[in-house]
PDB file of C-alpha atoms in Angstrom:
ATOM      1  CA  UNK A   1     -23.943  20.815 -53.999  1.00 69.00           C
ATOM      2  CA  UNK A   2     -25.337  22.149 -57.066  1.00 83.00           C
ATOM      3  CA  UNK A   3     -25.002  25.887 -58.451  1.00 92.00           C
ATOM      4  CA  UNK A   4     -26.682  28.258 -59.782  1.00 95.00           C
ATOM      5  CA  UNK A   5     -25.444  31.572 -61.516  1.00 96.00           C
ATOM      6  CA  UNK A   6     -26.602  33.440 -59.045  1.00 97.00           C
ATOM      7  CA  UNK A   7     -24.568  31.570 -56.442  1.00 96.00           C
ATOM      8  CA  UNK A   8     -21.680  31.990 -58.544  1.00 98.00           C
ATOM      9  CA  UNK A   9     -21.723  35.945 -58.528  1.00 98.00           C
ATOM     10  CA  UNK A  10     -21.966  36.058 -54.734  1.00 97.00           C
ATOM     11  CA  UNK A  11     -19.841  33.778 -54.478  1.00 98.00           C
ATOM     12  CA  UNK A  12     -17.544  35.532 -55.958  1.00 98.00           C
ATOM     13  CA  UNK A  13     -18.033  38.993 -54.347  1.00 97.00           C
ATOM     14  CA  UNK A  14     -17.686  36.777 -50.883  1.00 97.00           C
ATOM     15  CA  UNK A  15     -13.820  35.793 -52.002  1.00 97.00           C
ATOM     16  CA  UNK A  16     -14.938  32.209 -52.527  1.00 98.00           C
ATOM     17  CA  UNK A  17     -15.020  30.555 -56.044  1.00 97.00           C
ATOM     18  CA  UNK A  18     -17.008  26.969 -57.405  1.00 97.00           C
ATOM     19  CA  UNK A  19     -14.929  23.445 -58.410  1.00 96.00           C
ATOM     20  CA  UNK A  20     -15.245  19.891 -58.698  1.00 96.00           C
ATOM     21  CA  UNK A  21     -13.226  17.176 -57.760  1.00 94.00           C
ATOM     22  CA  UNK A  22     -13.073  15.974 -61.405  1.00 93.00           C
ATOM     23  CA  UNK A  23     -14.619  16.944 -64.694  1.00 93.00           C
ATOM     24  CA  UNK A  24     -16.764  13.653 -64.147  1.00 92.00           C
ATOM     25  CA  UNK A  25     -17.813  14.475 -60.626  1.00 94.00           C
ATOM     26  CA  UNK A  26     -21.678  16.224 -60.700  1.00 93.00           C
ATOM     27  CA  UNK A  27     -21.162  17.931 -57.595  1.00 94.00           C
ATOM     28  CA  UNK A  28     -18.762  21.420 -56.769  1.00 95.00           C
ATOM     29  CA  UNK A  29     -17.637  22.554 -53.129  1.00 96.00           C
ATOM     30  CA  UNK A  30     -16.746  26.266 -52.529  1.00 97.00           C
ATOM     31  CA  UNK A  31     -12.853  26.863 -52.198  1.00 97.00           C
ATOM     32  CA  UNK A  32     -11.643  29.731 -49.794  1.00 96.00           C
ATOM     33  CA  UNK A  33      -7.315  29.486 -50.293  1.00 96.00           C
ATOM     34  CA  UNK A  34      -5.463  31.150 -47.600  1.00 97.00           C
ATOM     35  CA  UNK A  35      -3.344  32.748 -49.626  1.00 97.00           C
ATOM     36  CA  UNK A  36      -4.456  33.739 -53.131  1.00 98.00           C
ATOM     37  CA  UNK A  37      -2.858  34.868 -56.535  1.00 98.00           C
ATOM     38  CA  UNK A  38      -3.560  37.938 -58.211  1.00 98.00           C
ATOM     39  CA  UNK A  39      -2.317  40.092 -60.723  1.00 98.00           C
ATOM     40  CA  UNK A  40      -2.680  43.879 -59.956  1.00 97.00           C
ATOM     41  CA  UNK A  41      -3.117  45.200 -63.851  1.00 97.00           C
ATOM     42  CA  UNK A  42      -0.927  48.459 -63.315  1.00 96.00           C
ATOM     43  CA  UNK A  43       2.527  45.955 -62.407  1.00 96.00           C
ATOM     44  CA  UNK A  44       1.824  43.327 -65.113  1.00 98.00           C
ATOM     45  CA  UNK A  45       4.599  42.084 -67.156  1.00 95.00           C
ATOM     46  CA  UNK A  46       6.013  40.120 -69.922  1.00 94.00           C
ATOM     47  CA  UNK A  47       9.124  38.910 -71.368  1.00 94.00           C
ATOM     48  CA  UNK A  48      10.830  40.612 -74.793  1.00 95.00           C
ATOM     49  CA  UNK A  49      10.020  37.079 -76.297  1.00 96.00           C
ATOM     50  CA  UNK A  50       6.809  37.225 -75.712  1.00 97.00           C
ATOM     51  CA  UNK A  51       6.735  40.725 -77.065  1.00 97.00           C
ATOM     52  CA  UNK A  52       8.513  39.682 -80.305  1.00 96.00           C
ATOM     53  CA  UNK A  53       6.019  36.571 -80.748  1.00 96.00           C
ATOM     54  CA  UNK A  54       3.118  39.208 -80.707  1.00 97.00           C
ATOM     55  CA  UNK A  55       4.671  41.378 -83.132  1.00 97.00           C
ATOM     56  CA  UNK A  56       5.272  38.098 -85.194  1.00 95.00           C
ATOM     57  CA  UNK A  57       0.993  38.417 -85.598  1.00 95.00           C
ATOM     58  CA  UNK A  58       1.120  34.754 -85.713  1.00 96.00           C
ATOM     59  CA  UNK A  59      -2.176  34.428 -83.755  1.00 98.00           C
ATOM     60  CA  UNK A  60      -5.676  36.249 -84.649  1.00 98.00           C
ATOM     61  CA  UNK A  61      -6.937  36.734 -81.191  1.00 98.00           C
ATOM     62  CA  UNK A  62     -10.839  37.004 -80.308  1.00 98.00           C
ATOM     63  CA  UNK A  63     -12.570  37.990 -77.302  1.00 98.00           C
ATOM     64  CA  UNK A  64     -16.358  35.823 -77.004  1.00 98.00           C
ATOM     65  CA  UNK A  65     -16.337  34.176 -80.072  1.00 98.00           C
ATOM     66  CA  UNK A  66     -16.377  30.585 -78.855  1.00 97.00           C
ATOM     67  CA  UNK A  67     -17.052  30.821 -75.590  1.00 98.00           C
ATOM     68  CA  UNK A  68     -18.553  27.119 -75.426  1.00 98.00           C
ATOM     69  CA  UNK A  69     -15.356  25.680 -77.243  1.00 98.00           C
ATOM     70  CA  UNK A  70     -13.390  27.416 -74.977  1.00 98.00           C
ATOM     71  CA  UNK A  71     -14.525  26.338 -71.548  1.00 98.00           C
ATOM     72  CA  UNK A  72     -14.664  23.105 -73.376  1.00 97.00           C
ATOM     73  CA  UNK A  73     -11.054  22.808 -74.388  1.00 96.00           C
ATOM     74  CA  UNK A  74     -10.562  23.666 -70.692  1.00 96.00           C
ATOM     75  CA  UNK A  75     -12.148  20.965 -69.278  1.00 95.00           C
ATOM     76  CA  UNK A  76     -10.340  18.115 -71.293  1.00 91.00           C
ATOM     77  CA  UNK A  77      -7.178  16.612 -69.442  1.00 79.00           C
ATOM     78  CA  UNK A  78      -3.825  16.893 -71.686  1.00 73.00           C
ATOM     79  CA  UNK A  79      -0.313  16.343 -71.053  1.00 62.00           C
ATOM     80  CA  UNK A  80       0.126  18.051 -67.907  1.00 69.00           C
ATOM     81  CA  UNK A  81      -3.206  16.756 -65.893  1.00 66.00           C
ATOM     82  CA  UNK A  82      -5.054  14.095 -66.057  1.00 68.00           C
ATOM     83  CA  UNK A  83      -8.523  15.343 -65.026  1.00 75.00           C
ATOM     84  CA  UNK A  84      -9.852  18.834 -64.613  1.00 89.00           C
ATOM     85  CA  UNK A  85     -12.220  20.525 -61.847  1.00 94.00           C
ATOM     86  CA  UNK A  86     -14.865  21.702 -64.865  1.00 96.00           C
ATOM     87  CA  UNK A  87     -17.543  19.516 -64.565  1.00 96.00           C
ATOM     88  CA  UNK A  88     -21.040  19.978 -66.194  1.00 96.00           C
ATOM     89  CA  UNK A  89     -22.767  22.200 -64.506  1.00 96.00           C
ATOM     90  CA  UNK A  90     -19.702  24.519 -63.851  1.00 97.00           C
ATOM     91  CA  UNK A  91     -20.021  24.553 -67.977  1.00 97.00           C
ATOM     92  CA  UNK A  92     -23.600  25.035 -67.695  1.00 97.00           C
ATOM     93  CA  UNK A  93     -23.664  27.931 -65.126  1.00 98.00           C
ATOM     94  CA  UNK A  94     -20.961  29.656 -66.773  1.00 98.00           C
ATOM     95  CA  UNK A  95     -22.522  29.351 -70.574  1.00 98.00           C
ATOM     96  CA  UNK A  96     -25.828  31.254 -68.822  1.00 98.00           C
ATOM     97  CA  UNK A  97     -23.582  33.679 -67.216  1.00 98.00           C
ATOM     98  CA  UNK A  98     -21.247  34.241 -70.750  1.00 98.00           C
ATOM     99  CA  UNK A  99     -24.639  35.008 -72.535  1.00 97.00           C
ATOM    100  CA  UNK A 100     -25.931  37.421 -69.498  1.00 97.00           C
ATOM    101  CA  UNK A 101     -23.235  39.147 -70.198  1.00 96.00           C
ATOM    102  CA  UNK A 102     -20.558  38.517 -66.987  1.00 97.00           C
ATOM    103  CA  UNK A 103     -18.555  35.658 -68.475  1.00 98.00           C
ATOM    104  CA  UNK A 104     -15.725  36.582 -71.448  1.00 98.00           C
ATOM    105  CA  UNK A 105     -13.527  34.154 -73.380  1.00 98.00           C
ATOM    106  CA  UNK A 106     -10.149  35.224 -75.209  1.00 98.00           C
ATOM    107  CA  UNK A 107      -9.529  33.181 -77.592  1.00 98.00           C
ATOM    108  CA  UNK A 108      -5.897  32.675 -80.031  1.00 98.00           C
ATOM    109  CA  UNK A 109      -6.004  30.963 -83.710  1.00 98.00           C
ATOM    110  CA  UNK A 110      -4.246  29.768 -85.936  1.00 98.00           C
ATOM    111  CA  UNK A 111      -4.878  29.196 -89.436  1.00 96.00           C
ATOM    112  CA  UNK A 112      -8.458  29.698 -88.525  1.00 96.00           C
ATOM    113  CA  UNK A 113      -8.199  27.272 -85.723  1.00 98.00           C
ATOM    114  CA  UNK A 114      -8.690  27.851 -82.165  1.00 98.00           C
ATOM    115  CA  UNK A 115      -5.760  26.645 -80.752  1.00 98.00           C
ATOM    116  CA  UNK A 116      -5.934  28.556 -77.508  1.00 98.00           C
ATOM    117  CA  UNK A 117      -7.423  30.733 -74.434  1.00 98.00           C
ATOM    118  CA  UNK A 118      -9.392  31.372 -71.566  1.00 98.00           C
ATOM    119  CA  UNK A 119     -12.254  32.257 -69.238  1.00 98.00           C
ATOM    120  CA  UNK A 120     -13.261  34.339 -66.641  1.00 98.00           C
ATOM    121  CA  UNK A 121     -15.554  36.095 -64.985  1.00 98.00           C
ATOM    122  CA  UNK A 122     -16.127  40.253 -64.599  1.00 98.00           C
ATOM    123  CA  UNK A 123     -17.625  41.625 -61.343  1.00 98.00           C
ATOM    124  CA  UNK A 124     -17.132  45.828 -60.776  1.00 97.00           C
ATOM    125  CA  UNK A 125     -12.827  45.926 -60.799  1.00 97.00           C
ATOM    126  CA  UNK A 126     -11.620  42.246 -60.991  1.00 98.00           C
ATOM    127  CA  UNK A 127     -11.679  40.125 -63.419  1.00 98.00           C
ATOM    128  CA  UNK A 128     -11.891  36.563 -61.888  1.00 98.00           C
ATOM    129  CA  UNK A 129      -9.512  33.972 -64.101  1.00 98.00           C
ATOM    130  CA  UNK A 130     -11.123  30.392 -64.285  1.00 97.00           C
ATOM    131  CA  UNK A 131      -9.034  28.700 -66.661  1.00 97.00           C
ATOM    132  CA  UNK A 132      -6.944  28.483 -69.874  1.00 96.00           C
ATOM    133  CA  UNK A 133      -6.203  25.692 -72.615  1.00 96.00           C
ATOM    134  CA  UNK A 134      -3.353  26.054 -74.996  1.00 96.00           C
ATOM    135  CA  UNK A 135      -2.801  23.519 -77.756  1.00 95.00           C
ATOM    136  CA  UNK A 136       0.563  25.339 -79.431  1.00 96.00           C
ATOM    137  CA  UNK A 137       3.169  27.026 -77.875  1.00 95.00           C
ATOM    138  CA  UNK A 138       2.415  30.320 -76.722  1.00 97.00           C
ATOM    139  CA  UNK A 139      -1.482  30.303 -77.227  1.00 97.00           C
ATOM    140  CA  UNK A 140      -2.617  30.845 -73.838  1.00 96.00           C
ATOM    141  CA  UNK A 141       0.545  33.612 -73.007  1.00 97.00           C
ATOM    142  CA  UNK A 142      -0.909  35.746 -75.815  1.00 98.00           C
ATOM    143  CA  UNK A 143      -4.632  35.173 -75.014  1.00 98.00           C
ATOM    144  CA  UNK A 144      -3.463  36.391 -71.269  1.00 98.00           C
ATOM    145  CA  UNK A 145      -1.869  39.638 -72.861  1.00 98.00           C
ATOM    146  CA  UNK A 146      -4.229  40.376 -74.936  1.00 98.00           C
ATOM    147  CA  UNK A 147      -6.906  39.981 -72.034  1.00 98.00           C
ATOM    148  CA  UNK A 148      -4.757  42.811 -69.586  1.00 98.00           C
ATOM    149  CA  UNK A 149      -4.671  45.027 -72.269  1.00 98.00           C
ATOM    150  CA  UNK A 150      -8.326  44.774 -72.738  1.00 98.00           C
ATOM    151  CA  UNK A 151      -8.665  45.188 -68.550  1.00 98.00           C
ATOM    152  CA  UNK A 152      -6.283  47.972 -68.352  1.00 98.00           C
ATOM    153  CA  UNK A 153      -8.063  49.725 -71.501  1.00 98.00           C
ATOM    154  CA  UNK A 154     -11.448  49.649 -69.183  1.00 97.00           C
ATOM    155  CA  UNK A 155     -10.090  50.578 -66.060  1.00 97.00           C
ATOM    156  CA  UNK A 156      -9.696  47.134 -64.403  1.00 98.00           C
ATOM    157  CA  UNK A 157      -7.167  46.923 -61.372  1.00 96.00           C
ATOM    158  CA  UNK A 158      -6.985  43.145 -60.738  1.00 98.00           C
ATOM    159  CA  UNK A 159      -7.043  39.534 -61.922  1.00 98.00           C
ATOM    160  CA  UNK A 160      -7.823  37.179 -59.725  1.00 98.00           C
ATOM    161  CA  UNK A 161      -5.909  34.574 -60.499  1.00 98.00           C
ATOM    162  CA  UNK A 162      -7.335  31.943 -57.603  1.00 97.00           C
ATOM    163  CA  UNK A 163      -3.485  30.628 -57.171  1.00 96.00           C
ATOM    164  CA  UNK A 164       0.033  31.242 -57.495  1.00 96.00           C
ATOM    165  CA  UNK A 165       2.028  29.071 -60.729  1.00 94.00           C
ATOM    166  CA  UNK A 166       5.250  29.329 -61.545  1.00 92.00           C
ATOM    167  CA  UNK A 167       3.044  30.434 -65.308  1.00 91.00           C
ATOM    168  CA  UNK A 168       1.756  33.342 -63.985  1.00 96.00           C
ATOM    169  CA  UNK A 169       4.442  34.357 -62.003  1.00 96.00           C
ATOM    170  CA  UNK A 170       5.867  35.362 -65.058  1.00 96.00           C
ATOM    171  CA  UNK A 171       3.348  37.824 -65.825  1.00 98.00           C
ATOM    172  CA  UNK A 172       3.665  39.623 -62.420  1.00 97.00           C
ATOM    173  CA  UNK A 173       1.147  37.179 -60.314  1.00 98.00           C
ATOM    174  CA  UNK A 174       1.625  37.175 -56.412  1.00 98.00           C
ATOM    175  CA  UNK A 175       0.421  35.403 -54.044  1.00 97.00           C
ATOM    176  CA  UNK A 176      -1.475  38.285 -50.776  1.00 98.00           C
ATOM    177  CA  UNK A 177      -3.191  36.230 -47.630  1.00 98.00           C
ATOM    178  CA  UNK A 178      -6.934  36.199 -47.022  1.00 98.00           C
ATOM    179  CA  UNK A 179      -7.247  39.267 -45.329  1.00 98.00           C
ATOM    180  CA  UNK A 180      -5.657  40.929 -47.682  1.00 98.00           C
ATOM    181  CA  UNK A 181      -7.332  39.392 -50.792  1.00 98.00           C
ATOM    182  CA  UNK A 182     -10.973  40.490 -49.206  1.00 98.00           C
ATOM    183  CA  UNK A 183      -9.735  44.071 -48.586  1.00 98.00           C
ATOM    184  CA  UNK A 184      -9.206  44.204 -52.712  1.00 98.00           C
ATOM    185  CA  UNK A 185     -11.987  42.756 -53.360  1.00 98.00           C
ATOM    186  CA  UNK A 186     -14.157  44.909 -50.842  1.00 97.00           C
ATOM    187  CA  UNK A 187     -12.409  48.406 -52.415  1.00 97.00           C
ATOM    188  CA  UNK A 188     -13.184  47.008 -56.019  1.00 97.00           C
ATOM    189  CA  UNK A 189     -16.325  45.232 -56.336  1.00 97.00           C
ATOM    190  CA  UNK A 190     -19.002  47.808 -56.315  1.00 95.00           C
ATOM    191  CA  UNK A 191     -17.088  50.089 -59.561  1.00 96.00           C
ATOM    192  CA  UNK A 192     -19.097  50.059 -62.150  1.00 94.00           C
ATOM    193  CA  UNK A 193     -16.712  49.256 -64.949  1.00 95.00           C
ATOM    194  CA  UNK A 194     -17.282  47.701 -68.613  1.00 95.00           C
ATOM    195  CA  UNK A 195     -15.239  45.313 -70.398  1.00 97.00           C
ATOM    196  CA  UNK A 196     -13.842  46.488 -73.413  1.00 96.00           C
ATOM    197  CA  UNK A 197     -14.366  44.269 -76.558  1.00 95.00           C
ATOM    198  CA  UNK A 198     -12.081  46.450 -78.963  1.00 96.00           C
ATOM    199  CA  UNK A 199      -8.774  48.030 -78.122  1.00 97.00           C
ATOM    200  CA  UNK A 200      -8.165  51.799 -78.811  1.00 96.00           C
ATOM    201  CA  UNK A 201      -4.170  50.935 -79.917  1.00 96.00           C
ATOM    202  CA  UNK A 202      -1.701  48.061 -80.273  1.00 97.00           C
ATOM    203  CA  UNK A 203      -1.841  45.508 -77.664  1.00 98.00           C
ATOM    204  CA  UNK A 204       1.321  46.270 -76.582  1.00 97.00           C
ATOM    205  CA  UNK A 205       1.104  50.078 -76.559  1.00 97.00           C
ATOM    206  CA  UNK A 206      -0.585  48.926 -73.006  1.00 97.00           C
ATOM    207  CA  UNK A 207       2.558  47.419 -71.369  1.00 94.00           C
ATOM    208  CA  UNK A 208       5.209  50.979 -72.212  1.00 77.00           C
TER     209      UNK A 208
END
C-alpha cells in the first residue's frame, strides 16, 4: 500500500498507525496492537539521574530544527536493530506533514552536533511518538523530557507511545487494551490544542 498524508491523519484519529517491514521495503501495512503504550502527561516521571544530567546543561535541545536529519537518523539500523520500519515514503509523508505543520522533531546536541531525538505527530490532545535515535548516552531520555514539558506546557494529556519498552516504562509508559486506547483517543482528538515551541520556565519546573 502506499500513503498519503492524509491517510496518515485519519489514520491516526482511527487508533491505527503506518510501518514497513524494513526501511528497504516500498510498501507500509496499517498496525492496530491489542494492547497499546501510552504515557498520560499528568503521571510522567523520571529518575534523579536523569534530573541531575539536565541540570548538567550538557545538551542544547531544539524542537524542528532538523526535522529531515532526524527522521533520518531514525531510520538507520545501529547496535540494537538491524533494520528499521521507516521506509521512504513514511520519510516522505511525514517531511510534507512536518512542514504543514502536524509533525515536530526534538532534537539534543552536542558540541553543535545532533547527537539525538525524535518524532511525532500532534492531532487535538495526543501527541503520537514515531521514533527516536540516540547516538550518546542519554540523548534521546532528554529529548523525551524536554518534549513532555513542552506537551504539558500546551495542555497535552497523552503520548501515544504505539508500545510498551522496558525504555519508556521508565518514564511512566503503560500498556491500556484496545478499547480502552480508542476511548482516549475519542475524548481527546477533537481539542483544539497548540504545540508549544518555547517553554515559559525550566524544563524541569514541569515535573515538581
Amino acid at each position: 500500500m502506499f500513503l498519503s498524508p492524509n491517510h496518515i491523519i485519519e489514520g491516526y484519529k482511527k487508533g491505527i498507525f503506518p510501518m514497513s517491514n524494513s526501511s528497504d521495503d516500498p510498501y507500509i501495512f496499517w498496525v492496530s496492537p491489542e494492547k497499546r503504550g501510552i504515557i498520560e502527561l499528568k503521571k510522567f516521571r523520571l529518575s534523579k539521574s536523569l534530573k541531575k544530567e539536565i541540570r548538567k546543561n550538557r545538551f542544547k535541545v531544539q524542537i524542528n530544527k532538523n526535522f529531515k536529519k532526524v527522521i533520518d537518523n531514525c531510520r538507520k539500523p545501529d547496535i540494537k536493530r538491524e533494520s528499521t520500519w521507516i521506509n521512504q515514503q513514511i520519510i516522505d509523508n511525514y517531511c510534507y506533514l512536518f512542514f504543514n505543520g502536524y509533525a515536530v522533531s526534538v532534537e539534543t546536541y552536542e558540541n553543535n552536533k545532533l547527537v539525538g531525538g525524535l518524532y511525532g505527530v500532534k492531532i487535538g490532545g495526543l501527541f503520537f511518538g514515531e521514533s527516536m535515535f540516540s547516538k550518546t548516552t542519554n540523548a534521546s531520555k532528554v529529548a523525551l523530557v524536554f518534549l513532555a514539558a513542552h506537551l504539558k506546557q500546551g495542555g497535552f494529556q497523552i503520548i501515544d507511545t504505539q508500545f510498551l519498552t522496558k525504555h519508556l516504562e521508565q518514564f511512566g509508559a503503560t500498556e491500556v487494551c484496545k478499547k480502552e486506547y480508542l476511548i482516549k483517543l475519542k475524548k481527546n482528538i477533537k481539542k483544539n490544542i497548540k504545540f508549544p515551541v518555547t517553554l515559559k520556565k525550566n524544563v524541569l519546573d514541569y515535573f515538581n
